[in-house]
Short mmCIF file of C-alpha atoms and ligand atoms in Angstrom, two decimals:
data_model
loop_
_atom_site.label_atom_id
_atom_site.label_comp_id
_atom_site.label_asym_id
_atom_site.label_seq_id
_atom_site.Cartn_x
_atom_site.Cartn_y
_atom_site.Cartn_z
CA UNK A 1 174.57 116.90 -127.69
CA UNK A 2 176.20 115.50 -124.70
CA UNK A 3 176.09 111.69 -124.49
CA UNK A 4 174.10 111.48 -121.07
CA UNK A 5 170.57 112.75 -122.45
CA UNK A 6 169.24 109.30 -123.35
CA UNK A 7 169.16 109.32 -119.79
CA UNK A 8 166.93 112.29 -119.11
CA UNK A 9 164.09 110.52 -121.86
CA UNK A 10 160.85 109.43 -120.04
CA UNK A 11 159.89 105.86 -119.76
CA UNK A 12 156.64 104.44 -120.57
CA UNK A 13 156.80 101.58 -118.22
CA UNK A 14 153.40 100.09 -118.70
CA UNK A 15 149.98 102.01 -118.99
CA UNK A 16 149.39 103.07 -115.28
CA UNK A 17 153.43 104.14 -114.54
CA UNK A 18 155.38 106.49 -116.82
CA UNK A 19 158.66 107.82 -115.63
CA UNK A 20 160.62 111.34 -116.01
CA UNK A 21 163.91 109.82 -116.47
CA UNK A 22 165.69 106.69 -116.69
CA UNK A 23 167.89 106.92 -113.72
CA UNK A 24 166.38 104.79 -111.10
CA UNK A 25 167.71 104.77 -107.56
CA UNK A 26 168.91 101.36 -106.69
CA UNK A 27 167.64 99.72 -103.41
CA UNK A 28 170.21 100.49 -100.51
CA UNK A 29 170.37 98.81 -97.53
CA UNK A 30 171.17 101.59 -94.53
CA UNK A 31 170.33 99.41 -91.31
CA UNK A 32 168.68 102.92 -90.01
CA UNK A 33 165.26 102.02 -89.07
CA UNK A 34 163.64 102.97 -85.60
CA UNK A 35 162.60 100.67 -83.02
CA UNK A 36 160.05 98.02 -84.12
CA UNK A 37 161.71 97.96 -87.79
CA UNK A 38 159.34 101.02 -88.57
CA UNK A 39 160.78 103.72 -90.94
CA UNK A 40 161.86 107.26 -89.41
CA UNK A 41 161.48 110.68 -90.36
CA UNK A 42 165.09 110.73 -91.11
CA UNK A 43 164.64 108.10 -93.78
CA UNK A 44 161.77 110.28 -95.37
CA UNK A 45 164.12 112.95 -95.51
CA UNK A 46 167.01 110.46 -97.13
CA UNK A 47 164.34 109.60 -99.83
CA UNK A 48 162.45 112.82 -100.33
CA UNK A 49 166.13 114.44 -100.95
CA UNK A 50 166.61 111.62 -104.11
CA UNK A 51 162.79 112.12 -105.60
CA UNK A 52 164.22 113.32 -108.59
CA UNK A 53 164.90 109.81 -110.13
CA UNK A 54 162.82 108.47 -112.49
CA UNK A 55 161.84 105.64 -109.99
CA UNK A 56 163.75 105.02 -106.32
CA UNK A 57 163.85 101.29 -105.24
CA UNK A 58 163.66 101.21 -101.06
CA UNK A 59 166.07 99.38 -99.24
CA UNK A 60 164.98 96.03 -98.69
CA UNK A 61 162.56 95.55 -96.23
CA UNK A 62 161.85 92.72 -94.55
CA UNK A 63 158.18 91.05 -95.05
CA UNK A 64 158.00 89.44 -91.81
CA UNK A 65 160.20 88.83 -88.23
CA UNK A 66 162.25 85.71 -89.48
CA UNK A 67 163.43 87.19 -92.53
CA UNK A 68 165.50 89.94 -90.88
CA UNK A 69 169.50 89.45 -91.37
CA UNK A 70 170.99 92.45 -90.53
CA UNK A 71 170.03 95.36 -87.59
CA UNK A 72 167.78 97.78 -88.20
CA UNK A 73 166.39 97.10 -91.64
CA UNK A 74 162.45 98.29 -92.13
CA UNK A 75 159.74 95.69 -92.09
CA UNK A 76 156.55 95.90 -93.88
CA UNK A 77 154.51 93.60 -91.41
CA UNK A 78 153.11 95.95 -88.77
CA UNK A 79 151.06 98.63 -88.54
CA UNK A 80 153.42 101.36 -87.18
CA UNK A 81 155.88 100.33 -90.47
CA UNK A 82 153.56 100.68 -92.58
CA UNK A 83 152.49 103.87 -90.63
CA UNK A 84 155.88 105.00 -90.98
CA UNK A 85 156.59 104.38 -94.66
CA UNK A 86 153.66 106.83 -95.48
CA UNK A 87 155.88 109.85 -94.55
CA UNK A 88 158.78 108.32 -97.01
CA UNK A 89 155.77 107.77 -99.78
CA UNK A 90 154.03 111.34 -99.24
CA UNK A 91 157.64 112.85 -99.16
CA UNK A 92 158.84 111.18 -102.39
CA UNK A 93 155.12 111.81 -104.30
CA UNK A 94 155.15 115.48 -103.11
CA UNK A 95 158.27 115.98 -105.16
CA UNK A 96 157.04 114.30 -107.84
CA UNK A 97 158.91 111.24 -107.55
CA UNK A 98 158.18 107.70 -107.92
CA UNK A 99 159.11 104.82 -105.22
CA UNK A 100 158.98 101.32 -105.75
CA UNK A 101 159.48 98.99 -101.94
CA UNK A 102 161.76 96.19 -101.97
CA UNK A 103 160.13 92.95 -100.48
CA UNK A 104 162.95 91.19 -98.76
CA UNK A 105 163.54 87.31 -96.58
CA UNK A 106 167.10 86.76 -96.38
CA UNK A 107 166.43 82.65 -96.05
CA UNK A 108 169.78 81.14 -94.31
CA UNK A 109 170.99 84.02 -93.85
CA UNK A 110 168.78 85.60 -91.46
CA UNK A 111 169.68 85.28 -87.48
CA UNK A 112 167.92 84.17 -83.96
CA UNK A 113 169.68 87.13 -82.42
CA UNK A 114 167.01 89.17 -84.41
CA UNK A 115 163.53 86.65 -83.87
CA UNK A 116 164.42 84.13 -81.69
CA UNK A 117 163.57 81.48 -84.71
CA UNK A 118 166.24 79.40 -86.48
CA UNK A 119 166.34 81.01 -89.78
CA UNK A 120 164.54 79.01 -92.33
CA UNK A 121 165.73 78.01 -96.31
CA UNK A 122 165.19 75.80 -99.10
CA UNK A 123 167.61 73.52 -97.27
CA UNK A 124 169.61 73.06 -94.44
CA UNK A 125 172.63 74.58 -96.24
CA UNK A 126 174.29 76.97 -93.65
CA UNK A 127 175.87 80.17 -95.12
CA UNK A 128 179.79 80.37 -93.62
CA UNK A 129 180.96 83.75 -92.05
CA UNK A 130 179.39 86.21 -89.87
CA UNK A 131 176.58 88.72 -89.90
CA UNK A 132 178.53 92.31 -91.24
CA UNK A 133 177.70 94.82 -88.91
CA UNK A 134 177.77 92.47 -85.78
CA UNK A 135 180.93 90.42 -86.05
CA UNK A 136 180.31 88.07 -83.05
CA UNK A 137 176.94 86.59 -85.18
CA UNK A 138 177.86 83.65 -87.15
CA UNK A 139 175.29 82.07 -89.45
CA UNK A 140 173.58 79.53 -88.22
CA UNK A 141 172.19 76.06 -89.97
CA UNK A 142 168.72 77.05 -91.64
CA UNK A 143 165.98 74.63 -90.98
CA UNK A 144 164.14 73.24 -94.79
CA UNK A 145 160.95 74.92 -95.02
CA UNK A 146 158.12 72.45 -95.01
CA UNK A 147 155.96 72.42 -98.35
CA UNK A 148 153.22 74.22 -95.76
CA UNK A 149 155.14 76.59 -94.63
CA UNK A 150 156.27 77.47 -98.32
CA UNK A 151 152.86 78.56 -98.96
CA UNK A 152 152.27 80.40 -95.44
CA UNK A 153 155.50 82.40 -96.77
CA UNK A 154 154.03 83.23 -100.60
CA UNK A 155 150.93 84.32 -98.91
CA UNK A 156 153.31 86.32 -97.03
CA UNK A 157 154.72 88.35 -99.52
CA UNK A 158 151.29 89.34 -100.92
CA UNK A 159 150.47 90.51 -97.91
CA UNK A 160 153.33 92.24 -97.92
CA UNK A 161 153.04 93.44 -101.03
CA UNK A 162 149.46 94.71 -100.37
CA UNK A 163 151.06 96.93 -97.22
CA UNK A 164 153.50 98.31 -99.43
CA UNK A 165 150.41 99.94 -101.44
CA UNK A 166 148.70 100.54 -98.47
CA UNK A 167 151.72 102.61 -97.49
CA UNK A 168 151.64 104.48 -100.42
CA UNK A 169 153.64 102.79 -102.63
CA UNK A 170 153.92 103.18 -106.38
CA UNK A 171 154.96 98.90 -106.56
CA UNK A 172 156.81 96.38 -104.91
CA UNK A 173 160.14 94.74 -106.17
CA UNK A 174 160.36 91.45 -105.17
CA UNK A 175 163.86 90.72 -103.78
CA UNK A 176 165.42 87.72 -105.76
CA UNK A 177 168.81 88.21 -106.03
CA UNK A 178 172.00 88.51 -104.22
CA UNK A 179 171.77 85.18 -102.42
CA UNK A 180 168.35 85.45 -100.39
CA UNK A 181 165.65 83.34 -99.92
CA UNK A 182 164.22 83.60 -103.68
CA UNK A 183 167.91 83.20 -104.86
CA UNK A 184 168.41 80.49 -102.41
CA UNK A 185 166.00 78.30 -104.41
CA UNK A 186 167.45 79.12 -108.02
CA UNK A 187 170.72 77.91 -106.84
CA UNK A 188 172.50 74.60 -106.81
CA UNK A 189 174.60 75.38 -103.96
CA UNK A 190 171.46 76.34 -101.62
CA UNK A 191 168.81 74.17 -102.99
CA UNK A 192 169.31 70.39 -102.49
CA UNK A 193 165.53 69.56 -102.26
CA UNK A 194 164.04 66.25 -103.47
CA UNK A 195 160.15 67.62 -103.70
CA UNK A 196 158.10 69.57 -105.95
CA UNK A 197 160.97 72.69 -105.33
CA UNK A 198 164.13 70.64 -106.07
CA UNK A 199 166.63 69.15 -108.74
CA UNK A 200 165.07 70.16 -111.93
CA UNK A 201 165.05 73.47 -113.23
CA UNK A 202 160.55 73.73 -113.17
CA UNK A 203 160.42 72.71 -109.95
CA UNK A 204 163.93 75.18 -108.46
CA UNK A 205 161.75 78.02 -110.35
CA UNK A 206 158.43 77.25 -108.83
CA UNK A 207 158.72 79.21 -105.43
CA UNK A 208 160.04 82.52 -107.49
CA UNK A 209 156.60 81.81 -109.54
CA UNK A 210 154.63 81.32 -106.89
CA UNK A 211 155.83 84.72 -105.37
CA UNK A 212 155.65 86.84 -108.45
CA UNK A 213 152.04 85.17 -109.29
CA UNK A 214 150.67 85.53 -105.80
CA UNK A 215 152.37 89.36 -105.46
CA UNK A 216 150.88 90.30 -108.86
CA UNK A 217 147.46 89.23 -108.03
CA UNK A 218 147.12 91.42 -105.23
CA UNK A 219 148.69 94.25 -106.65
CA UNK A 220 148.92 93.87 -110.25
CA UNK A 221 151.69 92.57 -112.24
CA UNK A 222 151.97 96.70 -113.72
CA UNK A 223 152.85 97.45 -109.84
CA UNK A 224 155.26 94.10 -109.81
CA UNK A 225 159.13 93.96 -110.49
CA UNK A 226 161.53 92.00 -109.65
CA UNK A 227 165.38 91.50 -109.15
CA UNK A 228 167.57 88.44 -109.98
CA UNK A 229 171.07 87.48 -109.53
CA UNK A 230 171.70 84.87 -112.39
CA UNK A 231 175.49 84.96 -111.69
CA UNK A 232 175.24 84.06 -107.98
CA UNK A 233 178.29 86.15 -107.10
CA UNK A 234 177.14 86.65 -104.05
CA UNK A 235 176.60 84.53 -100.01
CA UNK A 236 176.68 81.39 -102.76
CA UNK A 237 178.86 79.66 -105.01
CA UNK A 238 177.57 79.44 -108.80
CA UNK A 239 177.23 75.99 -110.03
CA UNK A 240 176.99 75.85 -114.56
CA UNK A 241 173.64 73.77 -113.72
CA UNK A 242 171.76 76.87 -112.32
CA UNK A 243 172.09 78.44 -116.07
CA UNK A 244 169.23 76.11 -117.05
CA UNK A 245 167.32 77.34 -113.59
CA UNK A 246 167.46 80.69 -115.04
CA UNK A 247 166.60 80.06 -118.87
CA UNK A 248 163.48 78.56 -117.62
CA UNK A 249 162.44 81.11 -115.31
CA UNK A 250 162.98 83.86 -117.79
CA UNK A 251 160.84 82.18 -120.43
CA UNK A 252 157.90 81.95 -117.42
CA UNK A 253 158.55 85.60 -116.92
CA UNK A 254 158.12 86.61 -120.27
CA UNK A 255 154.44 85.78 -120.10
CA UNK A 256 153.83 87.75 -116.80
CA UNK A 257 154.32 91.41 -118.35
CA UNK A 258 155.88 92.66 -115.00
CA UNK A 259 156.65 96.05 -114.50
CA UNK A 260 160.49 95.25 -115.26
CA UNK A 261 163.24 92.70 -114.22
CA UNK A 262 166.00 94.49 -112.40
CA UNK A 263 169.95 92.53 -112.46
CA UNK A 264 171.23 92.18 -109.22
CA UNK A 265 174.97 92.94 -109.66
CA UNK A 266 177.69 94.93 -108.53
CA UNK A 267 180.01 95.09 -110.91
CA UNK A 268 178.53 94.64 -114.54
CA UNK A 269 181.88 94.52 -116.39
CA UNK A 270 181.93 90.80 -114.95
CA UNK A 271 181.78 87.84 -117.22
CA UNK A 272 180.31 84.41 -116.36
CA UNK A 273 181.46 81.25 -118.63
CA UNK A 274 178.12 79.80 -118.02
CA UNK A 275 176.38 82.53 -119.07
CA UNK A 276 178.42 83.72 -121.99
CA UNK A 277 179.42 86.81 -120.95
CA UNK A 278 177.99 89.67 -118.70
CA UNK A 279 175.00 89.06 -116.29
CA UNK A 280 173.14 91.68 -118.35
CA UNK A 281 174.03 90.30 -121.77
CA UNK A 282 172.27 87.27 -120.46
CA UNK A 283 169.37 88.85 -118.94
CA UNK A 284 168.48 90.79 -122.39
CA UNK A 285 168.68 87.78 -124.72
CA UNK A 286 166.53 86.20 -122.48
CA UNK A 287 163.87 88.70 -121.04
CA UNK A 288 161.67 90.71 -123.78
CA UNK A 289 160.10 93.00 -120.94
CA UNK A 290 162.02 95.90 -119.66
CA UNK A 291 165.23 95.46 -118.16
CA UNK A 292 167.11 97.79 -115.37
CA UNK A 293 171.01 97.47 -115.65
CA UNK A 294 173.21 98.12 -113.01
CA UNK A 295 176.26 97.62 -111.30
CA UNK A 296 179.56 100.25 -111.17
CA UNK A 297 177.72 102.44 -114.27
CA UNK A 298 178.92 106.15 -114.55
CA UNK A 299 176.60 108.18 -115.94
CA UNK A 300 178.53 108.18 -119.20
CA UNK A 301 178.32 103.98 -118.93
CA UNK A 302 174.56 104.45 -117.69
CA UNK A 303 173.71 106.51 -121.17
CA UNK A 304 176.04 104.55 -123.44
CA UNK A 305 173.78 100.87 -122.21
CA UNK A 306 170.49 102.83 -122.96
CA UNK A 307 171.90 104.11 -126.13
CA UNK A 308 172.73 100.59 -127.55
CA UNK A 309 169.82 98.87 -126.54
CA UNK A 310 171.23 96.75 -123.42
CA UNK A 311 168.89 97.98 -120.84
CA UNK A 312 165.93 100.54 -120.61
CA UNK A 313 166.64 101.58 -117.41
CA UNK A 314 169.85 102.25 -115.78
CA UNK A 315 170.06 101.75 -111.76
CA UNK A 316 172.30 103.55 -109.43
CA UNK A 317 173.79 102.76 -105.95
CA UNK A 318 176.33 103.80 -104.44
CA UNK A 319 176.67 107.28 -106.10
CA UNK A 320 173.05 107.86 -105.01
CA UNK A 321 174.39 107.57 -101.35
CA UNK A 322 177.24 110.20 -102.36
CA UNK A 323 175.16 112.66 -104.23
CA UNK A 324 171.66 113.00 -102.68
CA UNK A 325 171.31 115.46 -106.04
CA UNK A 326 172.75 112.20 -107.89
CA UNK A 327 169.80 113.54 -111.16
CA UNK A 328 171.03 117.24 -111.18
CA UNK A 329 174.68 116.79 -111.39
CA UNK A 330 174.18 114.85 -114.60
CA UNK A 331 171.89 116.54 -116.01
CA UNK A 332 174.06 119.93 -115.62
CA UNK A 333 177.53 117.57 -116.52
CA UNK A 334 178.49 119.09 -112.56
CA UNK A 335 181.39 116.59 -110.71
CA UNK A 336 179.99 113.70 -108.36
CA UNK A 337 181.28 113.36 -105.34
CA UNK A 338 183.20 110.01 -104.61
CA UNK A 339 181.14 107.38 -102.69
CA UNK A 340 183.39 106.16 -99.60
CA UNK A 341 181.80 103.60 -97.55
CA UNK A 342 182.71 105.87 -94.64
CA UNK A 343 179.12 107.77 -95.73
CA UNK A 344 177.19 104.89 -94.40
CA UNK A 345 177.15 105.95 -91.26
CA UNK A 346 174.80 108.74 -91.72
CA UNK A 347 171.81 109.14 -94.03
CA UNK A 348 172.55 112.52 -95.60
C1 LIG B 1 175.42 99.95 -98.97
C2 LIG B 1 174.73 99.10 -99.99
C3 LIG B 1 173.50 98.55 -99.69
C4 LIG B 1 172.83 97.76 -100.64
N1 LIG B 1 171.59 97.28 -100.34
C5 LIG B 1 170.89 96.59 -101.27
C6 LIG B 1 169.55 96.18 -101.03
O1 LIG B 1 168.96 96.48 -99.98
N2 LIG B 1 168.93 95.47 -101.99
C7 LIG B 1 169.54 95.14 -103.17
O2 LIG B 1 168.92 94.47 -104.00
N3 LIG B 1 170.80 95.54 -103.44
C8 LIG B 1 171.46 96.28 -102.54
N4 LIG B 1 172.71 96.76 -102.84
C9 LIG B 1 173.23 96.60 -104.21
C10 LIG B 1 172.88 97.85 -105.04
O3 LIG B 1 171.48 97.93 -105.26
C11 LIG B 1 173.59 97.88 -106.41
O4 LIG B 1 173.19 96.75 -107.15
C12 LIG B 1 175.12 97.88 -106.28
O5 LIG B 1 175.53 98.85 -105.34
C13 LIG B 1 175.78 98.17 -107.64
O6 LIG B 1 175.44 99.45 -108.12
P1 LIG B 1 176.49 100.68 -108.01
O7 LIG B 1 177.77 100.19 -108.63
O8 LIG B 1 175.84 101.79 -108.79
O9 LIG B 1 176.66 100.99 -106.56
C14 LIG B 1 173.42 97.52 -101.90
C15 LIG B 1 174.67 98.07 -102.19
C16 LIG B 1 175.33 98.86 -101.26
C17 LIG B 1 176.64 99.47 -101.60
#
């Protein structure tokens, strides 16, 4: 039996979602979207061509104007986007796929050039280098969100979360890794707050909670996942003090029965000190729901994690964007073709 059919095995996420396979399609950012943010036909065509995974993540998508960071990325705030991702859900469902949406505020390191508002973060922390894609952007300093406006932005997300169902939507993923806006507030390097939100590991958790509590209320926590980045290897510098951020929030998550937690990582063979050892090592002595691994798997890798019990899913990315028919080719043990970052500049 070849090693790579523990990834063929359905997956009884929770009682309302069961998938074919265990291969989910991780969320890819292609900066693709039409005018107005709203999803095109082309992108339905992108996803409908990748239904075959057990679930597909979207690319993040932006839940309102200010948390845009890079050109072209969907939004999930207007009409005509939400409009638009029907033809991407309809495509995906008619193939008898599954698609989760991304919900996505990049914090500090979002840009005027997009809204024409001073991006806004747990503090004013600004984020050195410059916006990939448009070299002449440099970050700018984020403005602290007021304890107000922290609450205008988790009502936000549910609303953004509720659009992503309206859409057509299976469930939302609620973007916390990778040094965004949730991240920002896990972190010691982008959270230097004195009030309910700051210092101590309760309070640097309590805006992820808030999110995932006021996102699973208006979908349902069976429709919720969400994706974290406890190694911070990414737009922030790890600090050994956010380990404690982490232990607590994954103890609070344990009683939420999500749909899954989802590492944020792209290379999973990293080790962190302060975590004793691999992100996802962490991650599964911590979490007791399901857990999606990721980050540089091959297929064999992929099987080999489900196989000994160190994740029940296994996401893909960058493959996915070099074999539309990513599912197939494993299945029939056919060669993948060699993601080359050349390939973003079409959606094939
Ligand atoms: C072009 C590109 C875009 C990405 N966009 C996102 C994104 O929108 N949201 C996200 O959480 N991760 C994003 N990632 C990270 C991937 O989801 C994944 O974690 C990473 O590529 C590691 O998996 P892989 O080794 O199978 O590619 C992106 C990665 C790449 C290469």
């Amino acid at each position: 039996m070849p090693t790579n059919t523990a990834l063929f095995e359905p997956c009884l996420l929770n009682s309302t979602l069961t998938l074919s396979n265990r291969i989910v399609m991780a969320p890819l950012t292609r900066c693709m979207a039409g005018p107005g943010l709203v999803p095109t036909r082309q992108m339905a065509d992108y996803y409908g061509r990748r239904a075959e995974a057990g679930l597909i993540i979207s690319e993040a998508t932006v839940i309102r104007a200010d948390g845009q960071g890079y050109p072209d990325t969907p939004g999930i705030y207007s009409q005509a986007q939400i409009e638009g991702w029907k033809t991407v859900t309809e495509q995906v469902h008619q193939k008898g796929g599954k698609i989760f949406l991304q919900l996505w505020h990049v914090g500090r390191l979002a840009h005027s050039h997009f809204s024409d508002r001073q991006p806004v973060a747990p503090s004013a922390v600004a984020f050195e280098g410059s916006v990939p894609r448009m070299r002449d952007l440099t970050y700018e300093l984020p403005r602290a969100l007021s304890a107000a406006e922290i609450e205008q932005l988790v009502a936000d997300y549910a609303q953004a979360a509720e659009n992503a169902i309206t859409a057509g939507f299976d469930g939302v993923e609620i973007h916390g890794a990778n040094g965004y806006l949730i991240d920002q507030f896990l972190h010691h390097d982008t959270n230097h707050r004195t009030d309910d939100y700051g210092q101590t590991p309760e309070n640097m958790s309590r805006f992820a909670l808030q999110v995932i509590d006021a996102v699973a209320e208006r979908v349902g926590a069976d429709r919720t996942g969400i994706r974290l980045t406890p190694g911070a290897y990414t737009h922030m510098q790890a600090d050994a003090r956010d380990r404690a951020v982490f232990d607590y929030l994954l103890e609070e998550l344990n009683r939420k029965e999500l749909a899954y937690l989802h590492l944020g990582i792209f290379d999973d063979s990293l080790t962190f000190d302060f975590l004793d050892g691999r992100a996802s090592e962490y991650l599964r002595r911590h979490y007791r729901g399901t857990l999606i691994g990721v980050g540089g798997l091959t297929p064999a890798a992929a099987a080999e994690g489900l196989v000994q019990n160190r994740f029940d899913l296994a996401a893909i990315g960058r493959p996915f964007i070099a074999n539309p028919d990513y599912v197939s080719r494993v299945k029939q043990a056919e060669p993948l073709v060699e993601y080359h970052q050349d390939m973003l500049t079409e959606l094939v």
